[in-house]
Coordinates of C-alpha atoms in Angstrom, one line a residue:
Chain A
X29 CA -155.1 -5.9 -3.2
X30 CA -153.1 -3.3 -5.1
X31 CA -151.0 -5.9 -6.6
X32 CA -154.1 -7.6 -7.8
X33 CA -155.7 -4.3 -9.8
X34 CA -152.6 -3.5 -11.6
X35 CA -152.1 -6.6 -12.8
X36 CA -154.6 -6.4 -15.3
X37 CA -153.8 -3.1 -16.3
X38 CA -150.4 -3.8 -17.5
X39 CA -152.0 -6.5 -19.8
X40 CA -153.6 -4.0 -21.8
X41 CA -150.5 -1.5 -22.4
X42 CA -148.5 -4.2 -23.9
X43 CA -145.1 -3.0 -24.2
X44 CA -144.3 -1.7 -28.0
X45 CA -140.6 -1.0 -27.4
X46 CA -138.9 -4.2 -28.5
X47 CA -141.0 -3.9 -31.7
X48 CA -139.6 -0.6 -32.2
X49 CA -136.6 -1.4 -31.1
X50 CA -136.2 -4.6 -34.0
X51 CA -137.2 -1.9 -36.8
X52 CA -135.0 0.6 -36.1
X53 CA -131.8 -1.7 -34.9
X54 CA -130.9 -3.3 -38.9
X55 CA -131.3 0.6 -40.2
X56 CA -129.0 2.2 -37.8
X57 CA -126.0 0.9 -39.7
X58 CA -127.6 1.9 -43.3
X59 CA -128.2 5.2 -42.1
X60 CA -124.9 5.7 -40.7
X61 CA -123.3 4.9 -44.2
X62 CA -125.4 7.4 -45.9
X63 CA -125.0 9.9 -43.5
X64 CA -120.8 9.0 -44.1
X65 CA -121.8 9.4 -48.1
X66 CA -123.0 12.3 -47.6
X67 CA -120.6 14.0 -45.4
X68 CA -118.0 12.5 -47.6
X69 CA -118.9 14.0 -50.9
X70 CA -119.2 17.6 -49.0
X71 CA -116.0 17.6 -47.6
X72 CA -114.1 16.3 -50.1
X73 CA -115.6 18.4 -52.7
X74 CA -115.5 15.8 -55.5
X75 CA -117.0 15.9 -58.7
X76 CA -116.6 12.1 -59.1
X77 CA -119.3 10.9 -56.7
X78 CA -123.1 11.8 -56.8
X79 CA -124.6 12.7 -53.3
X80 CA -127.0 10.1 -51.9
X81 CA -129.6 12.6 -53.0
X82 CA -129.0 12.9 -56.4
X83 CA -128.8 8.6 -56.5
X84 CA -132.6 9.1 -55.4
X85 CA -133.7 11.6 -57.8
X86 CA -131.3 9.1 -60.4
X87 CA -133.2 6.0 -58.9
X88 CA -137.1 7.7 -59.2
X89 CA -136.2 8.9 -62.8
X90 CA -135.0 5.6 -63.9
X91 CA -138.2 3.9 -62.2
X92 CA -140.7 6.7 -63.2
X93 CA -139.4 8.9 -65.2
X94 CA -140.4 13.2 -65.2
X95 CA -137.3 14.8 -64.0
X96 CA -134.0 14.1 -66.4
X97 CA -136.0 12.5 -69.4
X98 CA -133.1 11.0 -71.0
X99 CA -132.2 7.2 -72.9
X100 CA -133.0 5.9 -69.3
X101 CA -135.7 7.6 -67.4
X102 CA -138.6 4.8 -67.6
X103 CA -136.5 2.1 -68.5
X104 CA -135.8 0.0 -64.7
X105 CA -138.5 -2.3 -65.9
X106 CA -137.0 -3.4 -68.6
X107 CA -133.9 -3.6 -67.7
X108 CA -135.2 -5.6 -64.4
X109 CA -137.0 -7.7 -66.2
X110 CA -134.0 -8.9 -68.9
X111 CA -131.8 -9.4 -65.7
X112 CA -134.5 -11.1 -63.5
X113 CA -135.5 -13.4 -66.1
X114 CA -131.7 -14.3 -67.4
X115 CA -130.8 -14.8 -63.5
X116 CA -133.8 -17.3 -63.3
X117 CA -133.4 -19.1 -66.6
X118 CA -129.7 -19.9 -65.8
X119 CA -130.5 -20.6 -62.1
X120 CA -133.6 -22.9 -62.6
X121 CA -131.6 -24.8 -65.2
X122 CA -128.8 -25.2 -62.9
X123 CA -131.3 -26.4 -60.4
X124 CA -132.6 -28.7 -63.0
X125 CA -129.4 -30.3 -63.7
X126 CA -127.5 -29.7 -60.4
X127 CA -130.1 -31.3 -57.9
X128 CA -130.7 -34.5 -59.9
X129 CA -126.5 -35.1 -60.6
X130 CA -125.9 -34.7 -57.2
X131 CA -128.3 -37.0 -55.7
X132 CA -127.0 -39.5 -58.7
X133 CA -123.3 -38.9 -58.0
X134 CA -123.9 -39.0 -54.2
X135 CA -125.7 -42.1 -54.2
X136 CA -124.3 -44.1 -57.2
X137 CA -120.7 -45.4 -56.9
X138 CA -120.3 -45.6 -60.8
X139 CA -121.0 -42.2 -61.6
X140 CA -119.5 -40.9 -58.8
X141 CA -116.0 -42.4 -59.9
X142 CA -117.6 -41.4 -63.3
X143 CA -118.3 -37.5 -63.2
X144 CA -116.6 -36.5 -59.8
X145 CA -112.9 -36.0 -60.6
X146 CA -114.1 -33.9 -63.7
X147 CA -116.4 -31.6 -61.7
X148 CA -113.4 -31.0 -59.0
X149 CA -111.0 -30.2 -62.1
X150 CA -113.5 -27.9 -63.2
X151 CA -114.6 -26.2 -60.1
X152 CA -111.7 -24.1 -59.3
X153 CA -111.7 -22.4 -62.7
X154 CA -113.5 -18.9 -61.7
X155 CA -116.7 -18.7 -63.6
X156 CA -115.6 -15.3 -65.1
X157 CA -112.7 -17.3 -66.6
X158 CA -115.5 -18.7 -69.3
X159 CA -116.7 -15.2 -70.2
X160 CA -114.1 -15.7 -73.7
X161 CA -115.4 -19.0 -74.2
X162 CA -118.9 -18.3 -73.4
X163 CA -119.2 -15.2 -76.0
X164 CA -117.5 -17.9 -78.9
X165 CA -120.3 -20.5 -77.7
X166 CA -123.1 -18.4 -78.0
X167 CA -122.6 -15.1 -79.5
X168 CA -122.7 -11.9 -78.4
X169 CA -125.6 -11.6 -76.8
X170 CA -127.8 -12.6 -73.2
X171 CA -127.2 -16.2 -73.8
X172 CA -123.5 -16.4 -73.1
X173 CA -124.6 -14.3 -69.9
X174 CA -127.4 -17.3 -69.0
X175 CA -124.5 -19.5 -69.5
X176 CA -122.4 -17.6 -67.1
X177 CA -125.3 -17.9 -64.6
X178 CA -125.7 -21.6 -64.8
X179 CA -122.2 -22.1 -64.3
X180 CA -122.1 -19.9 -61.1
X181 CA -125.1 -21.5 -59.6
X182 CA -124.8 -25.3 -61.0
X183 CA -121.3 -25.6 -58.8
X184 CA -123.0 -24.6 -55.4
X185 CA -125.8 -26.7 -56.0
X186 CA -124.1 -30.0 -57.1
X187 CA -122.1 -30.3 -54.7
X188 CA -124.1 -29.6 -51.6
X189 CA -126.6 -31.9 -53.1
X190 CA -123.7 -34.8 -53.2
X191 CA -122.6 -33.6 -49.5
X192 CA -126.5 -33.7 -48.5
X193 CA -126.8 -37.1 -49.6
X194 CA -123.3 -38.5 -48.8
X195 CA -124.2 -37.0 -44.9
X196 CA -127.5 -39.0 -44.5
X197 CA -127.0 -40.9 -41.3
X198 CA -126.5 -44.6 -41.4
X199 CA -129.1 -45.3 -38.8
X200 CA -131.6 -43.8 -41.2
X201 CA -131.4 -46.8 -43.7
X202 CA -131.5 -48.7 -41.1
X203 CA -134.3 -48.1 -39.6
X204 CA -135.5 -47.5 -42.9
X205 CA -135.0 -51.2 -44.0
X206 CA -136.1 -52.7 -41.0
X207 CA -139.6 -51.0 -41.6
X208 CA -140.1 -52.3 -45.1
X209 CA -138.7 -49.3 -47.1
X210 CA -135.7 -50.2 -49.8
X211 CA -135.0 -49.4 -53.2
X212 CA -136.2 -46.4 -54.9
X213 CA -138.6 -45.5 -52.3
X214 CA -135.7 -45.6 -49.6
X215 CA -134.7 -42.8 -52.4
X216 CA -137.4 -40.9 -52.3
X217 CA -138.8 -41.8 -48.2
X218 CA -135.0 -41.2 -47.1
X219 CA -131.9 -39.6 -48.9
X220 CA -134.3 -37.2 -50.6
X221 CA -135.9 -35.9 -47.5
X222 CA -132.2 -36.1 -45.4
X223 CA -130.3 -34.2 -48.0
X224 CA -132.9 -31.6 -48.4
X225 CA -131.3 -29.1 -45.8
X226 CA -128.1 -29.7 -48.1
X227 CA -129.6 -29.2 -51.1
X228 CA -131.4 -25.4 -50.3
X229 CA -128.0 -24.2 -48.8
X230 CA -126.9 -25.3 -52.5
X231 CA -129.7 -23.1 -54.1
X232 CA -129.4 -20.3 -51.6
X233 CA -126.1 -20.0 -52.1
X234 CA -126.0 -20.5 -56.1
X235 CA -128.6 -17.9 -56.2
X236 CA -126.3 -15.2 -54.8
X237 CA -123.8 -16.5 -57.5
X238 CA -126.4 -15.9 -59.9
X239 CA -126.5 -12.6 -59.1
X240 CA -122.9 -11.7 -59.3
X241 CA -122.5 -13.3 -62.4
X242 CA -125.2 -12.2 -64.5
X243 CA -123.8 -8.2 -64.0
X244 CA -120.5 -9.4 -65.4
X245 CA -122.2 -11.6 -68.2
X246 CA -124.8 -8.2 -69.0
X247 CA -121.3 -5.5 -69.1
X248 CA -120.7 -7.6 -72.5
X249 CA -122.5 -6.1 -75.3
X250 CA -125.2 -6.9 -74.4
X251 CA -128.2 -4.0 -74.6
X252 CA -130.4 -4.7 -72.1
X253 CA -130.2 -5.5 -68.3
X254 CA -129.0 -3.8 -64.6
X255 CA -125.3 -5.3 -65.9
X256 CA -125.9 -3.4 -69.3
X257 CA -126.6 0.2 -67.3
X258 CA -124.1 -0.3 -65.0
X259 CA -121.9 -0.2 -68.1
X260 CA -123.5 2.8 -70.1
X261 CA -123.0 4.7 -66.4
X262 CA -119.4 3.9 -66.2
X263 CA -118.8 4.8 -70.5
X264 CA -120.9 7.8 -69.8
X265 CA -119.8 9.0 -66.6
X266 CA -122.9 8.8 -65.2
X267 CA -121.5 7.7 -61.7
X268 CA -125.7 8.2 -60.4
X269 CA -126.8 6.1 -62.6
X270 CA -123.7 2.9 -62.1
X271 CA -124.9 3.5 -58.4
X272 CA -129.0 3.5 -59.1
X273 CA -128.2 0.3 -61.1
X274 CA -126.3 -1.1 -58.0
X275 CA -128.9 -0.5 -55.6
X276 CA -131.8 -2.1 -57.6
X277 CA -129.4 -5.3 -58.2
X278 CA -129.0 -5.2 -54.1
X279 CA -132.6 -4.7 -53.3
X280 CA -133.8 -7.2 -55.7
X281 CA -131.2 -10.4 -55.0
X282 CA -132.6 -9.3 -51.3
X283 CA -136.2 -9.9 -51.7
X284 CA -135.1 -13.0 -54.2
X285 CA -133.1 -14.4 -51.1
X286 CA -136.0 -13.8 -48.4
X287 CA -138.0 -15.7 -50.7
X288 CA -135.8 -18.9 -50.9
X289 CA -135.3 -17.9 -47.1
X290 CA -139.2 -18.4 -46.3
X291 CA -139.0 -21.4 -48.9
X292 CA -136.5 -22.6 -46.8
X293 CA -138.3 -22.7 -43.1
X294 CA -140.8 -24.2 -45.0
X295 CA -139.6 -27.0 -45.9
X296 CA -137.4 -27.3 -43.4
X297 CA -140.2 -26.7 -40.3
X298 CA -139.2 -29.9 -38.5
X299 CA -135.3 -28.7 -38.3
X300 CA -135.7 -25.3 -36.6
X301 CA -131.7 -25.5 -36.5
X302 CA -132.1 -24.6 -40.1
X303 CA -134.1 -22.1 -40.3
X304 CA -132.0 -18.4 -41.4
Chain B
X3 CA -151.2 -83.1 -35.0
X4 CA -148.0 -81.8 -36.5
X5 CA -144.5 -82.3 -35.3
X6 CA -144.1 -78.0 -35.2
X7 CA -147.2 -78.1 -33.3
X8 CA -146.7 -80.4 -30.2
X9 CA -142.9 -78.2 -30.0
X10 CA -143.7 -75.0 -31.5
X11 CA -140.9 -73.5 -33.4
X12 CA -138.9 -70.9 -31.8
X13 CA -139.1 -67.2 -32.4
X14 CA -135.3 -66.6 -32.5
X15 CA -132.7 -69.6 -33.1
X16 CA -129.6 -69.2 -33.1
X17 CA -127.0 -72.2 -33.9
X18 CA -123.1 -72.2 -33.9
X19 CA -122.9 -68.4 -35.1
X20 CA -119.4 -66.9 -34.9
X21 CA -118.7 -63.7 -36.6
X22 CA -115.1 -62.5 -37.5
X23 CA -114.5 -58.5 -38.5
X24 CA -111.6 -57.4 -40.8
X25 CA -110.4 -54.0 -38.9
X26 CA -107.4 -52.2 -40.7
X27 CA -105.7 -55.9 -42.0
X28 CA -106.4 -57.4 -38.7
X29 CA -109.3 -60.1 -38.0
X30 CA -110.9 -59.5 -34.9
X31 CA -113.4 -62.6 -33.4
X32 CA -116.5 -61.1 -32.3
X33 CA -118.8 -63.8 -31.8
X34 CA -117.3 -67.6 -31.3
X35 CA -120.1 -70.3 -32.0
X36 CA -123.2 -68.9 -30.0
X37 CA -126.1 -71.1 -29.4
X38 CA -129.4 -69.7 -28.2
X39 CA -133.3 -70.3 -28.7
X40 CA -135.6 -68.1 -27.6
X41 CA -139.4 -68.9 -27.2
X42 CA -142.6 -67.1 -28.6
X43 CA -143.4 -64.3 -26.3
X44 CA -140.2 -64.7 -23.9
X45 CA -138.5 -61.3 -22.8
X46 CA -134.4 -62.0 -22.8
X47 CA -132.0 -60.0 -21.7
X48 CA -128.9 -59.8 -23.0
X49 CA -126.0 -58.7 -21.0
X50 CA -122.5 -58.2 -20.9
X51 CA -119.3 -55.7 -20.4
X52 CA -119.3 -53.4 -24.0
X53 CA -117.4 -55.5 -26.5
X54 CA -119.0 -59.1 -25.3
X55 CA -120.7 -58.7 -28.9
X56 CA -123.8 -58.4 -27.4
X57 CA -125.1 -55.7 -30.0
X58 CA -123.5 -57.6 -32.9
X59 CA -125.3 -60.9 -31.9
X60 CA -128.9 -58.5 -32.1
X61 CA -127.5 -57.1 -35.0
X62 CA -127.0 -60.5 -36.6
X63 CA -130.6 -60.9 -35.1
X64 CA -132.4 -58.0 -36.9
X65 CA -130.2 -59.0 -40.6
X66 CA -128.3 -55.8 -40.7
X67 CA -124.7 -58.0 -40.2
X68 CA -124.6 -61.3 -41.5
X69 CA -123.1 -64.2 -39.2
X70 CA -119.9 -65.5 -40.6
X71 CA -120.7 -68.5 -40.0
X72 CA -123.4 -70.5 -38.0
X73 CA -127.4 -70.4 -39.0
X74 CA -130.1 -68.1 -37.1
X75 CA -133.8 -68.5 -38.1
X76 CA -137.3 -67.1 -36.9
X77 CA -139.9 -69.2 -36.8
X78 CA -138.0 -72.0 -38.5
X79 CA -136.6 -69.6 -41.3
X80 CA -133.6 -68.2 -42.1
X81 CA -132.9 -64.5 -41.5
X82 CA -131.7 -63.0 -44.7
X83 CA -131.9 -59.2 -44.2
X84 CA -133.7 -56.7 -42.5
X85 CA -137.7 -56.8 -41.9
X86 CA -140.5 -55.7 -40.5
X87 CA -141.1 -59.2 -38.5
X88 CA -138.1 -58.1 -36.3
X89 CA -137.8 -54.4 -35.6
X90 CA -135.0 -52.7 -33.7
X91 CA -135.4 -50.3 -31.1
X92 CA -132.0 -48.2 -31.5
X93 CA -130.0 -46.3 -28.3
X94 CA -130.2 -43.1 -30.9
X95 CA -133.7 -43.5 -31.6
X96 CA -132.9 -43.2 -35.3
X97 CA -136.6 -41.5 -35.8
X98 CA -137.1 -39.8 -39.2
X99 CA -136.7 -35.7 -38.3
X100 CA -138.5 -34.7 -41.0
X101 CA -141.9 -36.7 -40.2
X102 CA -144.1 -36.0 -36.8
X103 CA -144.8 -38.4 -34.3
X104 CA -147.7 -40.0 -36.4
X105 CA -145.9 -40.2 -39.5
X106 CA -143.6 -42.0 -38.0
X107 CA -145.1 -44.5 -36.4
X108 CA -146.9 -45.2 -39.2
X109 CA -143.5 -45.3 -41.7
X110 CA -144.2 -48.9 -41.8
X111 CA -147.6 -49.4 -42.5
X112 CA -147.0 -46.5 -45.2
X113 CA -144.9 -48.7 -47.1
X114 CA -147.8 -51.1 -47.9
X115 CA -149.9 -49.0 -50.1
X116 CA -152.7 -49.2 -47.3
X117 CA -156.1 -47.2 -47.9
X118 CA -155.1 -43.8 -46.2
X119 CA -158.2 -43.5 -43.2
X120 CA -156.7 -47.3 -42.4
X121 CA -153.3 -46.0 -42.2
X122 CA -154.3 -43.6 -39.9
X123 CA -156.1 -46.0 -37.8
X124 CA -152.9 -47.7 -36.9
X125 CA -151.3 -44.9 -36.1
X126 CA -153.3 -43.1 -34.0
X127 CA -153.7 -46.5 -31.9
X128 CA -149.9 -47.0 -31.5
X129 CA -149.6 -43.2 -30.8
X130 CA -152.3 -44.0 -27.7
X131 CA -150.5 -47.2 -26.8
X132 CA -147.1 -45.0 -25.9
X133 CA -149.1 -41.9 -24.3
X134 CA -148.5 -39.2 -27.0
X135 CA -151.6 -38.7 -28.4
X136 CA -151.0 -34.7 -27.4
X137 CA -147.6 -34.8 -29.5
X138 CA -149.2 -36.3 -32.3
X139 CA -147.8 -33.8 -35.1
X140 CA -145.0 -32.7 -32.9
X141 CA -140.9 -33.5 -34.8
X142 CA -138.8 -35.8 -33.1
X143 CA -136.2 -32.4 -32.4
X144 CA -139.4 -31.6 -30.3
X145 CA -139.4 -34.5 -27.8
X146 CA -137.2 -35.3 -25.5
X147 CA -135.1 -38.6 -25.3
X148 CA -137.7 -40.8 -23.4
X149 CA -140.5 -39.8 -26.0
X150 CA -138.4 -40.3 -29.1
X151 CA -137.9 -44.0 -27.1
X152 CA -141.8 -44.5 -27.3
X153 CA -142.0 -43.2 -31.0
X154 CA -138.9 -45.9 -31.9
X155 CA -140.9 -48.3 -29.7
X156 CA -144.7 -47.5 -31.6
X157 CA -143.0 -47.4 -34.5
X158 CA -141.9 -50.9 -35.1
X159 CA -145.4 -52.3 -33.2
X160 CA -147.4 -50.8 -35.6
X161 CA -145.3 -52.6 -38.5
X162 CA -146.6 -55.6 -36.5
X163 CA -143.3 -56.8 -35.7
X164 CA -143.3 -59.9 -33.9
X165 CA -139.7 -59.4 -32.4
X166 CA -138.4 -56.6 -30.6
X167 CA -134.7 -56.2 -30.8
X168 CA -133.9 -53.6 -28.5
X169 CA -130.0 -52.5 -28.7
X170 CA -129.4 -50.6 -24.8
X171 CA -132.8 -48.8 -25.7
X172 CA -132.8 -46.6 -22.1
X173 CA -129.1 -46.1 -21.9
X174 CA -129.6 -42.5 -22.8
X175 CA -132.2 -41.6 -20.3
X176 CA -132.0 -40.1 -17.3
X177 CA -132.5 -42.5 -14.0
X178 CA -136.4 -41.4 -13.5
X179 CA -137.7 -41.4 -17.5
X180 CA -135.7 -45.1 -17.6
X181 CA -137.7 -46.4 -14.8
X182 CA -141.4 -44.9 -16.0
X183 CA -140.0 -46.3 -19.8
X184 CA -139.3 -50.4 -18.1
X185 CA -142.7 -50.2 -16.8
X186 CA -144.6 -49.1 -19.6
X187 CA -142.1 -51.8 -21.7
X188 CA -143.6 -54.0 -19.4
X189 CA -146.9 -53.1 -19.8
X190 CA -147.0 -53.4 -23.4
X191 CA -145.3 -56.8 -23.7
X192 CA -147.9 -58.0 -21.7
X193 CA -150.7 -56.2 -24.0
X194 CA -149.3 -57.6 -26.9
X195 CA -147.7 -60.7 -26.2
X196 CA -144.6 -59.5 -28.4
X197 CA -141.1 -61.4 -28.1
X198 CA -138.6 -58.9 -26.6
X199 CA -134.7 -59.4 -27.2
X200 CA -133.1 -56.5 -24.5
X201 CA -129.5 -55.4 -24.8
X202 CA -128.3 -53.9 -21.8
X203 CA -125.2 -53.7 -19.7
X204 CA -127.2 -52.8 -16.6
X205 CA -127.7 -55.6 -14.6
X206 CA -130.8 -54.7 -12.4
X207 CA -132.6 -53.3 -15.6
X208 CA -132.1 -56.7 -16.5
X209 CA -133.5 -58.4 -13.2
X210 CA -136.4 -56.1 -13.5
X211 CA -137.6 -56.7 -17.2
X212 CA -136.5 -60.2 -18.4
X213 CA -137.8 -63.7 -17.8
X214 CA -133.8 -64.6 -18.6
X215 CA -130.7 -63.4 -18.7
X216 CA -127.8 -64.3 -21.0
X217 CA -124.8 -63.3 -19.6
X218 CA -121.9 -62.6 -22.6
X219 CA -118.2 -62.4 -22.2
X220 CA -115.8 -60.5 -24.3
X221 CA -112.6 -61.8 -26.2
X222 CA -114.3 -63.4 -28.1
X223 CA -118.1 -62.7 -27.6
X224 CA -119.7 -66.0 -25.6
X225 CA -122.5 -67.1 -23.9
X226 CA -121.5 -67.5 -20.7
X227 CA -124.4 -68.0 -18.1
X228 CA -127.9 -68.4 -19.2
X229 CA -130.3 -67.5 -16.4
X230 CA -134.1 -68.0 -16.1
X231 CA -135.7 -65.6 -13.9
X232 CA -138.3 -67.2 -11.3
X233 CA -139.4 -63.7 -9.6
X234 CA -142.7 -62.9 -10.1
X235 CA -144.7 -60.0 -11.6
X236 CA -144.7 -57.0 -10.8
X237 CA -141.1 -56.9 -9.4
X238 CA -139.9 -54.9 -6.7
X239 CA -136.5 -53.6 -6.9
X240 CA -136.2 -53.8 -2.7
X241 CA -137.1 -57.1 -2.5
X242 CA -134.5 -59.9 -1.2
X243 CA -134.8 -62.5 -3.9
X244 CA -134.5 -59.3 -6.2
X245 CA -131.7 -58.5 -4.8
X246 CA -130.7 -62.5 -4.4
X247 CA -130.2 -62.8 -8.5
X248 CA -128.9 -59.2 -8.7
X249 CA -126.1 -60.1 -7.0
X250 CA -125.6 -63.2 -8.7
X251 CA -125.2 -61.8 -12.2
X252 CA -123.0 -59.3 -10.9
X253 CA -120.3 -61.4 -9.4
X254 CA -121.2 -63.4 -12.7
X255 CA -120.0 -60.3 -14.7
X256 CA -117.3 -58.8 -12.5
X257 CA -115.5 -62.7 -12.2
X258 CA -114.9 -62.8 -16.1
X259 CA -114.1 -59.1 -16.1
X260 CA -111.7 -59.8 -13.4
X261 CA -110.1 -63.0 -14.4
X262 CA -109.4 -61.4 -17.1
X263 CA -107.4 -58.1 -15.8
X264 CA -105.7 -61.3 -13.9
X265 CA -104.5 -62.8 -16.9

């Protein structure tokens, strides 16, 4: 009988602990490395390095404004806005050109023979490398940092596209063909859907490239943007301010990535080996 | 009345095919001039040690490979390529993981611009036909192996194929899934009169399903025995005669196999 009562009872105080317990796990580490900061700065006595505390203060003025009022208190928007829409420009044309040259170079013999050696010639050059070429192309100026960000994400994205659709498995077309499907809508029916998995690790991955390359592009002269702060900070000593500028660039290619994350599951709902 | 009508054309014929690879510089002879006919609506089985060139012969069959020399026709035509009058039931499945169960049963139909509510239509009925109404929008990474079977198998009906090439379609499964997969084979070849072409190296799969058995030999690939099955329907795997013609196809496999280890 008693087993039989409680039962019920436990159904209602449904245990909360593992949902604490996946909240508070990923901060631990975070925490630590501020508390470390923080200890760090105190003991060593430096002048060199802002306290955590004073990065917050730094971050709040430079989002709201109302405690130093200088050239940068009120200005994050802006400045997240110039970044955010170079990093998108140069990544959604990269996308643009990327996805549709790989699927050509992966399933078209010509080109391949055509464009392929070129690309691999081309790849190991570090994208910073073009940062002297880039300025002479386009001026000083955001557009040489666009440019930087296209490279950076174009290479990622071509070439897992050509790996998605060199992968597809043979069995595919066949079963494909034998069921009525050839030409361009075995293209569209097979090796588009089959590379797909391919083709977001390309974007995910050239997005994070984005990222890195568009705070080297923005330390150029150029007067707006998180890369362009990060600059002022280090000319003006402003150490809280490099590190405010960090943080935001951190916290926003995050949420950027969770979205191509959720973009990814999906599209990718039938592959749960996929999903990140 | 017509000549094609008093002897009604064959579903499968096959006439002096021979088929010769080119591996690394060397030629190899898989296939040396087969002969076979196979009726309308007859269920053959095709057996045979692995590299007899069993799966290369349904290959040739289906139009993926092309015979190197030799003619094979359907229905009086010559096979030129693949299509959706002959569809192959793969050992891997090779089911579309991006598409559900319904989706990809109807993969065929899709691809002839059919008014949507009739596409559906056809594959909702072949989704019955195999028993997975319930797993309708499940992904093939959902099913296990002997589902993904039913899905390869609903898949090429509903194309109204009017061959089934079926390349060692259970040798995957586990012993109990093969058995309930023969039966409801069975039942459906009945229910829709289709003309099944079995690969298989398991010679009381063979017994149980066909209405003949061609027994192949390797080096190179042969017909050696061809076998019509007189047992009658519903079989039963403990039966004597069952076991009669088992027996027979064995020691007609194992005295090739061994003759040859001899040599």
């Amino acid at each position: 009988m008693d087993t039989t009562v409680e039962l019920p009872v436990k159904m209602v105080k449904p245990d909360i602990r593992p949902y604490i317990k996946s909240w508070i796990t990923p901060l631990i580490v975070p925490l630590l490395l501020l508390l470390g900061w923080h200890a760090g700065v105190k003991v060593s006595g430096t002048q060199l390095i802002p306290l955590p505390k004073e990065v917050g203060l730094m971050l709040y003025d430079f989002a709201f404004g109302g405690i130093y009022d200088d050239a940068f208190s009120e200005t994050l928007p802006l400045h997240l806005w110039s970044s955010v829409t170079r990093v998108y420009g140069g990544f959604f044309a990269a996308a643009l050109v990327g996805i549709p040259l790989g699927l050509l170079i992966g399933r078209i013999k010509l080109i391949r023979d055509l464009l392929d050696p070129t690309l691999q010639l081309l790849r190991p050059v570090p994208v910073t490398a073009w940062l002297p070429l880039s300025m002479i192309f386009f001026g000083i100026g955001p557009n040489a940092a666009i440019f930087l960000v296209f490279l950076g994400a174009f290479y990622p994205i071509v070439f897992n596209t050509i790996f998605g659709v060199k992968a597809v498995d043979n069995r595919l077309f066949e079963a494909a063909l034998m069921l009525g499907c050839s030409g361009s809508s075995l293209f569209r029916q097979v090796v588009l859907p089959a590379a797909i998995p391919s083709i977001l690790n390309g974007l995910r991955l050239g997005h994070g490239f984005a990222w890195i390359l568009i705070v080297v592009g923005e330390m150029t002269g150029v007067p707006e943007g998180l890369g362009a702060v990060i600059m002022d900070g280090r000319m003006l000593s402003r150490t809280d301010l490099v590190i405010a500028g960090m943080t935001v660039i951190g916290i926003v290619g995050y949420v950027s990535d969770r979205m191509l994350v959720a973009l990814n599951n999906r599209l990718l709902k039938w592959s749960p080996q996929h999903h990140v | 009345m017509s000549d094609s009508e008093r002897r009604p054309l064959p579903a499968i014929d096959i006439k002096g095919v021979s088929k010769v690879y080119s591996v690394g510089g060397q030629t190899v002879q898989a296939l040396r001039e087969v002969n076979l006919t196979i009726k309308k609506g007859e269920f053959a089985c095709l057996i045979g040690a692995s590299g007899c060139g069993k799966s290369t012969l349904l290959r040739i069959m289906a139009g993926f490979e092309t015979a190197s020399s030799g003619v094979v026709n359907m229905y009086g035509k010559p096979i030129v390529g693949p299509s959706p009058e002959r569809g192959m039931v793969f050992q891997d499945y090779g089911l579309f993981p991006w598409l559900t169960v319904k989706e990809n049963i109807g993969f065929g139909q899709r691809q002839r611009n059919l008014p949507k509510a009739k596409l559906n239509e056809i594959s909702a009925y072949y989704t019955d036909m195999v028993g997975l109404t319930k797993f309708a929008d499940y992904y093939p990474g959902q099913l296990s192996g002997g589902m993904k079977q039913r899905v390869a198998i609903a898949r090429v009906l509903a194309n109204d194929c009017e061959v089934l090439l079926m390349d060692e379609p259970f040798g995957a499964l586990d012993a109990l899934t093969r058995e309930k997969l023969q039966q409801d084979l069975l039942e459906i070849w009945a229910r829709t009169k289709v003309t099944v072409v079995f690969v298989t190296h398991a010679v009381e799969e063979a017994v149980m399903l066909s209405d003949r058995v061609v027994v192949m030999t390797a080096g190179p690939g042969r017909i050696e025995e061809d076998i019509k099955l007189a047992l009658a329907r519903p079989r039963d795997i403990t039966a004597i005669e069952f076991n009669q013609v088992r027996r027979d196809i064995t020691q007609y496999l194992s005295s090739h196999v061994s003759s040859k280890v001899a040599a």
